[in-house]
Amino acid sequence: MASAARYAVELGLRGLLRHPRTMLLTVILLGLGLAAVMSMLTLLAMLSADPLPGISERLHLAWVDSRAAPTSASAAEPDADAPPFLWKLADAQALMDLQPAVRQTALVSTPVTVQPGDGDRSDTTVAVLALGPMPSMFGVPLLRGRYWTAAEEQDRVPVAVIGDATARALFGDIDAVGRDLRIGSTLFRVIGVAGAWAPRPRFHFLQAGQAVWSERSESLFLPLHAALDAGVAPMATRDCDGRGVGGFGFDSIDLGACRWLALWAELPDESTRAAYADALAGYARSRHAAGVFERPAASRLDSVPAWLAANRVVPDSVRLYLWLAVGLLALCMVNVAGLLAARFLRRGSELGVRRVLGAPRRSVLVQCLVEALAAGTLGGLLAWPLTLFGLWVIRLQDHGYTDLARFEPRLFALLLALAIGTGLLVGLVPALRAARIEPVLQIKSP
């Protein structure tokens, strides 16, 4: 039995050399179809990857509906279909005080102009203004120094954690820890220098018009109240009572009437998440009952994947192109199945002789499937360089996220598995048809 199986496998491998032109065409068709699918699968996998591995699974975005009652004007707002997420400062502080055992942070991302305390140079960078331990919650890598403490935040001490690139731009090769940083008219003491921190996408504060896939991210982290005391006016998406969505503001902000903060909570397990969700819903109900929230009580607690999906961060065009690539692969598979059927039928006399000599149908089936499997494997090997070429072409496109289209070694196993599965799938029907050939009809003389 084993020797018969080995012989069938050997015949299947030898069959690759028969009719080389049709086999070459088979391999090329499979390679093109597999490369198209793998190129788009790779891009989709990169775009769907965890933006902060090991950290983001604990983070959840909280929201309660504190917006004013809807009007005809607000129904026509351009961002009305975007998931709301903004908080007023007072509400964010109140909820954080209600859940002291849960690590929480309310933050906003805004451009800030900074300069050394004793120098003329200046640099404009993107800063995170945060209530709570934002740098440690979001895994901002600390190269030197420390983060700010709860006491420093409560006392509104002007301290800052600065990115290494910004520190070099402002202070050169001098260690920035302990140096003064001027923001507005206030001197901030640099207490920490952070390494590169650039989650892609920038899920922590999504706003309309923002390049969420940009490689440039925040490189300055400030306690919120200290920044506000220094006159920093957040230039970010806002939702203000009586004025609808304020868009990007370049003036002072009405802290009491506007929503401009995103509130994140660190919830490591399901029980903690359920308890926090109950507290969030309870806060919304109590504020609505008190007449503060005009709309019916509503709340939401989103994980990072759910938040990204709600905002459709992965472009729909990528999924469309993937389906088109799958369609191309299906077309290639149909043509390959026809080529394999023609190859097997052309060797009908040979297969008939094997049957007359006692070879069972299973042996003929194995022979044909081995040939199809080998063709699929060769198509997968050809698809590898074609996939690399396709990803290079994608990277040439300027869509903000296309530079993420890079092949990873772990995807090569997926490529080979897809190639082997495709080879077996397209070869199954032709192999079954060849195994059912009546041997007498093939070997009798005309």
Tab-separated table of C-alpha atoms in Angstrom:
chain	number	residue	atom	x	y	z
A	1	MET	CA	0.000	0.000	0.000
A	2	ALA	CA	2.749	2.412	0.982
A	3	SER	CA	4.831	1.541	-2.087
A	4	ALA	CA	1.816	2.060	-4.359
A	5	ALA	CA	1.206	5.454	-2.788
A	6	ARG	CA	4.851	6.435	-3.216
A	7	TYR	CA	4.722	5.345	-6.830
A	8	ALA	CA	1.576	7.446	-7.429
A	9	VAL	CA	3.288	10.461	-5.863
A	10	GLU	CA	6.370	9.906	-8.024
A	11	LEU	CA	4.246	9.731	-11.168
A	12	GLY	CA	2.450	12.927	-10.142
A	13	LEU	CA	5.751	14.779	-9.756
A	14	ARG	CA	6.991	13.440	-13.070
A	15	GLY	CA	3.785	14.683	-14.640
A	16	LEU	CA	4.944	18.247	-14.053
A	17	LEU	CA	7.388	17.854	-16.904
A	18	ARG	CA	4.728	16.679	-19.334
A	19	HIS	CA	3.389	19.400	-21.620
A	20	PRO	CA	5.556	22.142	-20.088
A	21	ARG	CA	3.740	25.012	-21.804
A	22	THR	CA	0.402	24.282	-20.175
A	23	MET	CA	2.131	23.719	-16.816
A	24	LEU	CA	3.963	27.037	-17.157
A	25	LEU	CA	0.692	28.792	-17.942
A	26	THR	CA	-0.926	27.085	-14.941
A	27	VAL	CA	1.820	28.243	-12.580
A	28	ILE	CA	1.722	31.814	-13.933
A	29	LEU	CA	-2.059	32.061	-13.565
A	30	LEU	CA	-1.929	30.779	-10.006
A	31	GLY	CA	0.975	33.082	-9.161
A	32	LEU	CA	-0.828	36.165	-10.457
A	33	GLY	CA	-4.055	35.393	-8.623
A	34	LEU	CA	-2.313	34.524	-5.365
A	35	ALA	CA	-0.093	37.624	-5.547
A	36	ALA	CA	-3.103	39.905	-6.015
A	37	VAL	CA	-4.873	38.417	-2.995
A	38	MET	CA	-1.747	38.376	-0.823
A	39	SER	CA	-0.908	42.001	-1.644
A	40	MET	CA	-4.301	43.207	-0.466
A	41	LEU	CA	-4.420	40.784	2.479
A	42	THR	CA	-1.039	42.092	3.631
A	43	LEU	CA	-2.185	45.705	3.440
A	44	LEU	CA	-5.437	44.903	5.250
A	45	ALA	CA	-3.542	42.982	7.951
A	46	MET	CA	-1.197	45.911	8.519
A	47	LEU	CA	-4.074	48.402	8.713
A	48	SER	CA	-6.035	46.158	11.083
A	49	ALA	CA	-3.083	45.464	13.376
A	50	ASP	CA	-3.074	46.485	17.027
A	51	PRO	CA	-1.856	50.114	17.191
A	52	LEU	CA	-0.360	49.593	20.665
A	53	PRO	CA	0.350	45.863	21.125
A	54	GLY	CA	-0.031	44.701	24.700
A	55	ILE	CA	-1.626	47.987	25.778
A	56	SER	CA	-4.662	48.827	23.669
A	57	GLU	CA	-6.604	45.721	24.704
A	58	ARG	CA	-6.970	47.259	28.175
A	59	LEU	CA	-8.047	50.693	26.947
A	60	HIS	CA	-11.690	51.677	26.496
A	61	LEU	CA	-13.186	54.942	25.313
A	62	ALA	CA	-16.040	56.161	27.508
A	63	TRP	CA	-18.807	58.544	26.457
A	64	VAL	CA	-22.059	59.924	27.791
A	65	ASP	CA	-24.477	62.001	25.757
A	66	SER	CA	-24.229	65.489	27.236
A	67	ARG	CA	-25.106	67.234	23.984
A	68	ALA	CA	-27.839	69.808	23.742
A	69	ALA	CA	-31.233	68.717	22.461
A	70	PRO	CA	-31.193	68.266	18.670
A	71	THR	CA	-32.385	71.063	16.437
A	72	SER	CA	-33.004	71.328	12.710
A	73	ALA	CA	-29.650	73.051	12.335
A	74	SER	CA	-27.720	70.357	14.189
A	75	ALA	CA	-29.294	67.681	11.991
A	76	ALA	CA	-27.499	69.205	9.013
A	77	GLU	CA	-24.063	69.255	10.622
A	78	PRO	CA	-21.408	67.598	8.441
A	79	ASP	CA	-20.104	65.443	11.322
A	80	ALA	CA	-23.537	64.342	12.538
A	81	ASP	CA	-22.912	60.768	11.363
A	82	ALA	CA	-19.545	60.457	13.123
A	83	PRO	CA	-19.631	58.669	16.493
A	84	PRO	CA	-19.616	61.349	19.208
A	85	PHE	CA	-16.940	60.987	21.876
A	86	LEU	CA	-16.225	64.409	23.363
A	87	TRP	CA	-16.651	65.411	27.013
A	88	LYS	CA	-16.933	68.653	28.880
A	89	LEU	CA	-14.111	69.174	31.351
A	90	ALA	CA	-16.449	69.230	34.366
A	91	ASP	CA	-18.169	65.977	33.369
A	92	ALA	CA	-14.867	64.200	32.714
A	93	GLN	CA	-13.523	65.269	36.091
A	94	ALA	CA	-16.735	64.232	37.829
A	95	LEU	CA	-16.723	60.727	36.365
A	96	MET	CA	-13.028	60.270	37.102
A	97	ASP	CA	-13.696	61.237	40.719
A	98	LEU	CA	-16.534	58.691	40.902
A	99	GLN	CA	-14.184	55.869	39.876
A	100	PRO	CA	-10.917	56.540	41.737
A	101	ALA	CA	-9.873	52.873	41.641
A	102	VAL	CA	-9.846	52.862	37.812
A	103	ARG	CA	-6.986	54.447	35.936
A	104	GLN	CA	-8.516	57.065	33.636
A	105	THR	CA	-7.307	59.918	31.513
A	106	ALA	CA	-9.108	62.719	29.709
A	107	LEU	CA	-7.042	64.134	26.881
A	108	VAL	CA	-6.927	66.389	23.866
A	109	SER	CA	-4.359	66.583	21.087
A	110	THR	CA	-3.352	70.052	19.919
A	111	PRO	CA	-0.436	71.858	18.227
A	112	VAL	CA	1.753	73.860	20.581
A	113	THR	CA	4.693	76.201	19.976
A	114	VAL	CA	7.556	75.645	22.414
A	115	GLN	CA	10.996	77.151	22.938
A	116	PRO	CA	13.821	76.760	25.429
A	117	GLY	CA	13.477	78.853	28.533
A	118	ASP	CA	16.712	80.714	27.811
A	119	GLY	CA	16.867	80.537	24.012
A	120	ASP	CA	15.450	82.037	20.848
A	121	ARG	CA	14.797	78.815	18.982
A	122	SER	CA	11.242	77.548	18.761
A	123	ASP	CA	9.502	74.481	17.506
A	124	THR	CA	5.882	73.685	16.774
A	125	THR	CA	4.898	70.211	17.853
A	126	VAL	CA	1.754	68.271	18.613
A	127	ALA	CA	1.062	67.930	22.327
A	128	VAL	CA	-1.247	65.842	24.457
A	129	LEU	CA	-2.906	67.766	27.287
A	130	ALA	CA	-4.113	65.200	29.771
A	131	LEU	CA	-5.883	64.698	33.063
A	132	GLY	CA	-4.616	61.570	34.751
A	133	PRO	CA	-1.660	59.270	34.005
A	134	MET	CA	-1.931	59.372	30.222
A	135	PRO	CA	1.760	58.638	29.374
A	136	SER	CA	1.901	55.481	31.465
A	137	MET	CA	-1.572	54.296	30.401
A	138	PHE	CA	-0.721	54.616	26.704
A	139	GLY	CA	2.788	53.201	26.983
A	140	VAL	CA	4.741	56.332	26.112
A	141	PRO	CA	8.347	55.028	26.304
A	142	LEU	CA	10.381	56.926	28.872
A	143	LEU	CA	14.077	57.255	28.020
A	144	ARG	CA	15.097	59.463	30.927
A	145	GLY	CA	13.424	61.092	33.881
A	146	ARG	CA	9.865	60.327	35.013
A	147	TYR	CA	6.193	61.048	34.441
A	148	TRP	CA	4.307	63.656	36.438
A	149	THR	CA	2.704	62.617	39.723
A	150	ALA	CA	-0.910	62.983	40.868
A	151	ALA	CA	0.196	65.590	43.402
A	152	GLU	CA	1.928	67.670	40.725
A	153	GLU	CA	-1.165	67.474	38.565
A	154	GLN	CA	-3.459	68.483	41.423
A	155	ASP	CA	-1.205	71.414	42.353
A	156	ARG	CA	-1.035	72.475	38.684
A	157	VAL	CA	2.757	72.340	38.679
A	158	PRO	CA	4.078	73.277	35.184
A	159	VAL	CA	5.984	70.131	34.260
A	160	ALA	CA	6.383	68.414	30.902
A	161	VAL	CA	7.444	65.161	29.311
A	162	ILE	CA	9.061	65.907	25.966
A	163	GLY	CA	9.848	63.690	23.002
A	164	ASP	CA	13.488	62.968	22.257
A	165	ALA	CA	13.339	64.476	18.750
A	166	THR	CA	11.843	67.728	20.062
A	167	ALA	CA	14.369	67.781	22.908
A	168	ARG	CA	17.224	67.555	20.410
A	169	ALA	CA	15.685	70.270	18.239
A	170	LEU	CA	15.450	72.612	21.211
A	171	PHE	CA	18.426	71.712	23.395
A	172	GLY	CA	20.811	69.942	21.037
A	173	ASP	CA	22.869	67.195	22.690
A	174	ILE	CA	22.298	68.571	26.190
A	175	ASP	CA	20.135	66.406	28.424
A	176	ALA	CA	16.718	68.088	28.493
A	177	VAL	CA	15.712	66.684	31.889
A	178	GLY	CA	15.713	69.543	34.375
A	179	ARG	CA	15.733	72.218	31.685
A	180	ASP	CA	13.023	74.846	31.282
A	181	LEU	CA	10.612	74.895	28.393
A	182	ARG	CA	8.647	78.037	27.550
A	183	ILE	CA	5.056	77.587	26.483
A	184	GLY	CA	3.275	80.898	26.143
A	185	SER	CA	4.484	83.003	29.040
A	186	THR	CA	5.011	80.063	31.405
A	187	LEU	CA	8.162	78.055	32.044
A	188	PHE	CA	7.601	74.301	32.232
A	189	ARG	CA	10.214	72.097	33.869
A	190	VAL	CA	11.128	69.075	31.713
A	191	ILE	CA	10.895	66.037	34.000
A	192	GLY	CA	11.093	63.301	31.377
A	193	VAL	CA	12.300	62.574	27.866
A	194	ALA	CA	10.223	60.074	25.880
A	195	GLY	CA	11.158	57.943	22.920
A	196	ALA	CA	9.209	57.788	19.685
A	197	TRP	CA	5.506	57.203	20.314
A	198	ALA	CA	3.416	57.085	17.188
A	199	PRO	CA	0.450	54.688	17.295
A	200	ARG	CA	-0.958	54.131	13.840
A	201	PRO	CA	-3.766	54.888	13.531
A	202	ARG	CA	-3.848	57.744	16.042
A	203	PHE	CA	-6.853	56.266	17.778
A	204	HIS	CA	-6.520	58.135	21.077
A	205	PHE	CA	-8.024	61.347	19.688
A	206	LEU	CA	-9.683	60.911	16.322
A	207	GLN	CA	-10.982	64.096	14.797
A	208	ALA	CA	-12.372	65.170	11.453
A	209	GLY	CA	-9.747	66.100	8.903
A	210	GLN	CA	-6.927	64.503	10.880
A	211	ALA	CA	-4.364	62.317	9.140
A	212	VAL	CA	-4.997	59.299	11.351
A	213	TRP	CA	-2.286	57.258	9.605
A	214	SER	CA	0.380	59.942	9.837
A	215	GLU	CA	3.787	58.830	11.096
A	216	ARG	CA	4.112	62.076	13.010
A	217	SER	CA	2.459	61.895	16.392
A	218	GLU	CA	2.570	63.752	19.674
A	219	SER	CA	5.983	64.530	21.148
A	220	LEU	CA	4.960	66.683	24.114
A	221	PHE	CA	2.849	65.622	27.089
A	222	LEU	CA	1.493	68.190	29.552
A	223	PRO	CA	-0.814	68.071	32.572
A	224	LEU	CA	-4.049	69.617	31.388
A	225	HIS	CA	-4.624	72.220	34.083
A	226	ALA	CA	-1.031	73.442	33.998
A	227	ALA	CA	-1.308	73.866	30.222
A	228	LEU	CA	-4.586	75.754	30.513
A	229	ASP	CA	-3.084	78.001	33.180
A	230	ALA	CA	-0.276	78.788	30.717
A	231	GLY	CA	-2.832	79.973	28.170
A	232	VAL	CA	-2.727	76.974	25.831
A	233	ALA	CA	-5.982	76.991	23.852
A	234	PRO	CA	-6.748	73.495	22.480
A	235	MET	CA	-7.014	73.698	18.705
A	236	ALA	CA	-9.042	70.590	18.055
A	237	THR	CA	-12.531	69.345	17.345
A	238	ARG	CA	-15.080	70.752	19.773
A	239	ASP	CA	-18.810	70.550	20.293
A	240	CYS	CA	-20.191	73.667	21.965
A	241	ASP	CA	-23.646	74.348	23.349
A	242	GLY	CA	-25.643	76.674	21.149
A	243	ARG	CA	-23.115	76.528	18.297
A	244	GLY	CA	-23.116	72.878	17.285
A	245	VAL	CA	-19.831	71.346	16.247
A	246	GLY	CA	-17.160	73.988	16.548
A	247	GLY	CA	-14.681	72.249	14.240
A	248	PHE	CA	-11.070	73.278	14.616
A	249	GLY	CA	-10.811	76.313	16.837
A	250	PHE	CA	-7.928	78.743	16.834
A	251	ASP	CA	-9.223	80.965	19.611
A	252	SER	CA	-9.885	80.621	23.304
A	253	ILE	CA	-12.282	77.865	24.279
A	254	ASP	CA	-15.263	78.125	26.571
A	255	LEU	CA	-14.346	75.395	29.024
A	256	GLY	CA	-17.824	75.215	30.493
A	257	ALA	CA	-19.895	75.219	27.315
A	258	CYS	CA	-17.764	73.057	25.008
A	259	ARG	CA	-16.976	69.368	24.744
A	260	TRP	CA	-13.366	68.856	23.724
A	261	LEU	CA	-11.907	65.952	25.710
A	262	ALA	CA	-11.703	62.212	25.061
A	263	LEU	CA	-12.013	60.030	28.163
A	264	TRP	CA	-10.138	56.715	28.273
A	265	ALA	CA	-10.269	54.087	31.022
A	266	GLU	CA	-7.929	51.174	31.659
A	267	LEU	CA	-10.100	48.093	32.175
A	268	PRO	CA	-8.003	44.923	32.320
A	269	ASP	CA	-10.813	42.348	32.659
A	270	GLU	CA	-14.475	41.805	31.881
A	271	SER	CA	-15.706	42.320	35.443
A	272	THR	CA	-13.968	45.692	35.684
A	273	ARG	CA	-15.362	46.659	32.315
A	274	ALA	CA	-18.918	45.709	33.299
A	275	ALA	CA	-18.680	47.652	36.545
A	276	TYR	CA	-17.328	50.725	34.784
A	277	ALA	CA	-20.032	50.509	32.103
A	278	ASP	CA	-22.691	50.413	34.844
A	279	ALA	CA	-21.137	53.448	36.533
A	280	LEU	CA	-21.031	55.267	33.201
A	281	ALA	CA	-24.695	54.542	32.504
A	282	GLY	CA	-25.604	55.538	36.060
A	283	TYR	CA	-23.809	58.855	35.670
A	284	ALA	CA	-25.709	59.568	32.447
A	285	ARG	CA	-29.044	58.736	34.117
A	286	SER	CA	-28.355	60.887	37.155
A	287	ARG	CA	-27.334	63.900	35.074
A	288	HIS	CA	-30.389	63.531	32.859
A	289	ALA	CA	-32.667	63.221	35.889
A	290	ALA	CA	-31.108	66.395	37.293
A	291	GLY	CA	-31.935	68.209	34.069
A	292	VAL	CA	-28.270	68.784	33.128
A	293	PHE	CA	-28.279	66.423	30.142
A	294	GLU	CA	-31.072	67.441	27.777
A	295	ARG	CA	-31.142	64.270	25.713
A	296	PRO	CA	-32.295	60.880	27.024
A	297	ALA	CA	-29.602	59.139	29.060
A	298	ALA	CA	-27.157	57.376	26.770
A	299	SER	CA	-23.642	56.067	27.244
A	300	ARG	CA	-21.110	54.009	25.354
A	301	LEU	CA	-17.935	52.143	26.245
A	302	ASP	CA	-15.853	51.100	23.245
A	303	SER	CA	-12.765	48.957	23.027
A	304	VAL	CA	-10.050	50.149	20.680
A	305	PRO	CA	-11.053	47.755	17.833
A	306	ALA	CA	-14.708	48.745	18.214
A	307	TRP	CA	-13.804	52.432	18.202
A	308	LEU	CA	-11.696	52.056	15.064
A	309	ALA	CA	-14.448	50.072	13.346
A	310	ALA	CA	-17.076	52.666	14.285
A	311	ASN	CA	-14.939	55.370	12.676
A	312	ARG	CA	-14.165	53.193	9.635
A	313	VAL	CA	-10.489	53.909	10.030
A	314	VAL	CA	-9.569	51.147	7.581
A	315	PRO	CA	-10.593	52.605	4.201
A	316	ASP	CA	-13.458	50.851	2.447
A	317	SER	CA	-11.431	50.954	-0.758
A	318	VAL	CA	-8.931	48.473	0.726
A	319	ARG	CA	-11.682	45.921	1.342
A	320	LEU	CA	-13.088	46.591	-2.134
A	321	TYR	CA	-9.695	45.941	-3.710
A	322	LEU	CA	-9.397	42.738	-1.689
A	323	TRP	CA	-12.702	41.477	-3.070
A	324	LEU	CA	-11.575	42.383	-6.587
A	325	ALA	CA	-8.363	40.432	-5.986
A	326	VAL	CA	-10.388	37.452	-4.767
A	327	GLY	CA	-12.455	37.699	-7.944
A	328	LEU	CA	-9.264	37.676	-10.014
A	329	LEU	CA	-8.027	34.605	-8.124
A	330	ALA	CA	-11.368	32.851	-8.739
A	331	LEU	CA	-11.085	33.593	-12.455
A	332	CYS	CA	-7.554	32.234	-12.488
A	333	MET	CA	-8.699	29.119	-10.630
A	334	VAL	CA	-11.405	28.424	-13.212
A	335	ASN	CA	-8.872	28.674	-16.016
A	336	VAL	CA	-6.356	26.536	-14.135
A	337	ALA	CA	-9.002	23.871	-13.525
A	338	GLY	CA	-9.654	23.771	-17.269
A	339	LEU	CA	-5.928	23.488	-18.031
A	340	LEU	CA	-5.492	20.649	-15.538
A	341	ALA	CA	-8.520	18.827	-16.942
A	342	ALA	CA	-7.049	19.120	-20.442
A	343	ARG	CA	-3.658	17.824	-19.196
A	344	PHE	CA	-5.199	14.820	-17.470
A	345	LEU	CA	-7.483	13.938	-20.371
A	346	ARG	CA	-4.587	14.208	-22.804
A	347	ARG	CA	-2.875	11.484	-20.804
A	348	GLY	CA	-6.000	9.352	-20.730
A	349	SER	CA	-4.297	6.434	-22.488
A	350	GLU	CA	-1.504	6.382	-19.921
A	351	LEU	CA	-3.975	6.456	-17.055
A	352	GLY	CA	-6.054	3.743	-18.746
A	353	VAL	CA	-3.034	1.444	-19.003
A	354	ARG	CA	-2.381	1.928	-15.278
A	355	ARG	CA	-5.967	0.949	-14.537
A	356	VAL	CA	-5.768	-2.163	-16.734
A	357	LEU	CA	-2.551	-3.176	-14.960
A	358	GLY	CA	-4.374	-3.089	-11.644
A	359	ALA	CA	-3.943	0.426	-10.327
A	360	PRO	CA	-7.028	1.434	-8.319
A	361	ARG	CA	-8.876	4.657	-8.952
A	362	ARG	CA	-7.495	6.013	-5.669
A	363	SER	CA	-3.951	5.695	-7.023
A	364	VAL	CA	-4.861	7.615	-10.195
A	365	LEU	CA	-6.600	10.248	-8.060
A	366	VAL	CA	-3.498	10.638	-5.880
A	367	GLN	CA	-1.281	10.969	-8.963
A	368	CYS	CA	-3.406	13.778	-10.382
A	369	LEU	CA	-3.796	15.552	-7.046
A	370	VAL	CA	-0.042	15.478	-6.436
A	371	GLU	CA	0.478	17.120	-9.819
A	372	ALA	CA	-2.129	19.793	-9.000
A	373	LEU	CA	-0.634	20.286	-5.541
A	374	ALA	CA	2.845	20.712	-6.979
A	375	ALA	CA	1.503	23.235	-9.498
A	376	GLY	CA	-0.136	25.174	-6.665
A	377	THR	CA	3.093	25.172	-4.648
A	378	LEU	CA	5.072	26.450	-7.629
A	379	GLY	CA	2.410	29.111	-8.126
A	380	GLY	CA	2.844	30.126	-4.485
A	381	LEU	CA	6.609	30.400	-4.882
A	382	LEU	CA	6.100	32.562	-7.963
A	383	ALA	CA	3.537	34.648	-6.072
A	384	TRP	CA	6.139	35.617	-3.456
A	385	PRO	CA	8.206	37.955	-5.681
A	386	LEU	CA	5.028	39.107	-7.415
A	387	THR	CA	3.559	40.003	-3.996
A	388	LEU	CA	6.705	41.950	-3.106
A	389	PHE	CA	6.371	43.822	-6.394
A	390	GLY	CA	2.683	44.519	-5.751
A	391	LEU	CA	3.411	45.876	-2.271
A	392	TRP	CA	6.134	48.102	-3.738
A	393	VAL	CA	3.603	49.506	-6.211
A	394	ILE	CA	1.149	50.117	-3.339
A	395	ARG	CA	3.813	51.994	-1.385
A	396	LEU	CA	4.265	54.316	-4.360
A	397	GLN	CA	0.707	55.553	-3.828
A	398	ASP	CA	0.392	58.531	-1.503
A	399	HIS	CA	-2.583	57.694	0.704
A	400	GLY	CA	-1.023	58.145	4.143
A	401	TYR	CA	-1.278	54.466	5.036
A	402	THR	CA	0.286	52.807	1.990
A	403	ASP	CA	3.789	52.844	3.511
A	404	LEU	CA	2.514	50.131	5.871
A	405	ALA	CA	2.263	47.697	2.949
A	406	ARG	CA	5.298	45.586	3.805
A	407	PHE	CA	5.567	41.825	3.605
A	408	GLU	CA	6.231	40.037	6.877
A	409	PRO	CA	7.827	36.574	7.179
A	410	ARG	CA	4.824	35.224	9.071
A	411	LEU	CA	2.691	35.921	6.001
A	412	PHE	CA	4.824	33.599	3.873
A	413	ALA	CA	3.318	30.603	5.683
A	414	LEU	CA	-0.136	31.961	4.862
A	415	LEU	CA	0.902	32.347	1.233
A	416	LEU	CA	2.101	28.742	0.988
A	417	ALA	CA	-1.024	27.435	2.739
A	418	LEU	CA	-3.197	29.438	0.357
A	419	ALA	CA	-1.205	28.138	-2.604
A	420	ILE	CA	-1.480	24.512	-1.492
A	421	GLY	CA	-5.182	24.853	-0.763
A	422	THR	CA	-5.776	26.512	-4.121
A	423	GLY	CA	-3.861	23.743	-5.924
A	424	LEU	CA	-5.920	21.026	-4.262
A	425	LEU	CA	-9.169	22.876	-4.867
A	426	VAL	CA	-8.628	23.476	-8.575
A	427	GLY	CA	-7.216	19.988	-9.104
A	428	LEU	CA	-9.910	18.027	-7.286
A	429	VAL	CA	-12.593	18.013	-9.998
A	430	PRO	CA	-10.195	17.287	-12.910
A	431	ALA	CA	-8.545	14.549	-10.810
A	432	LEU	CA	-11.890	12.913	-9.991
A	433	ARG	CA	-12.845	13.070	-13.647
A	434	ALA	CA	-9.558	11.490	-14.705
A	435	ALA	CA	-9.902	8.719	-12.101
A	436	ARG	CA	-13.325	7.764	-13.475
A	437	ILE	CA	-12.090	7.234	-17.026
A	438	GLU	CA	-13.043	3.781	-18.271
A	439	PRO	CA	-9.722	2.081	-19.097
A	440	VAL	CA	-11.124	-0.038	-21.955
A	441	LEU	CA	-12.225	3.071	-23.850
A	442	GLN	CA	-8.719	4.526	-23.570
A	443	ILE	CA	-6.550	1.579	-24.577
A	444	LYS	CA	-8.577	0.006	-27.392
A	445	SER	CA	-7.232	0.631	-30.859
A	446	PRO	CA	-9.216	2.917	-33.154
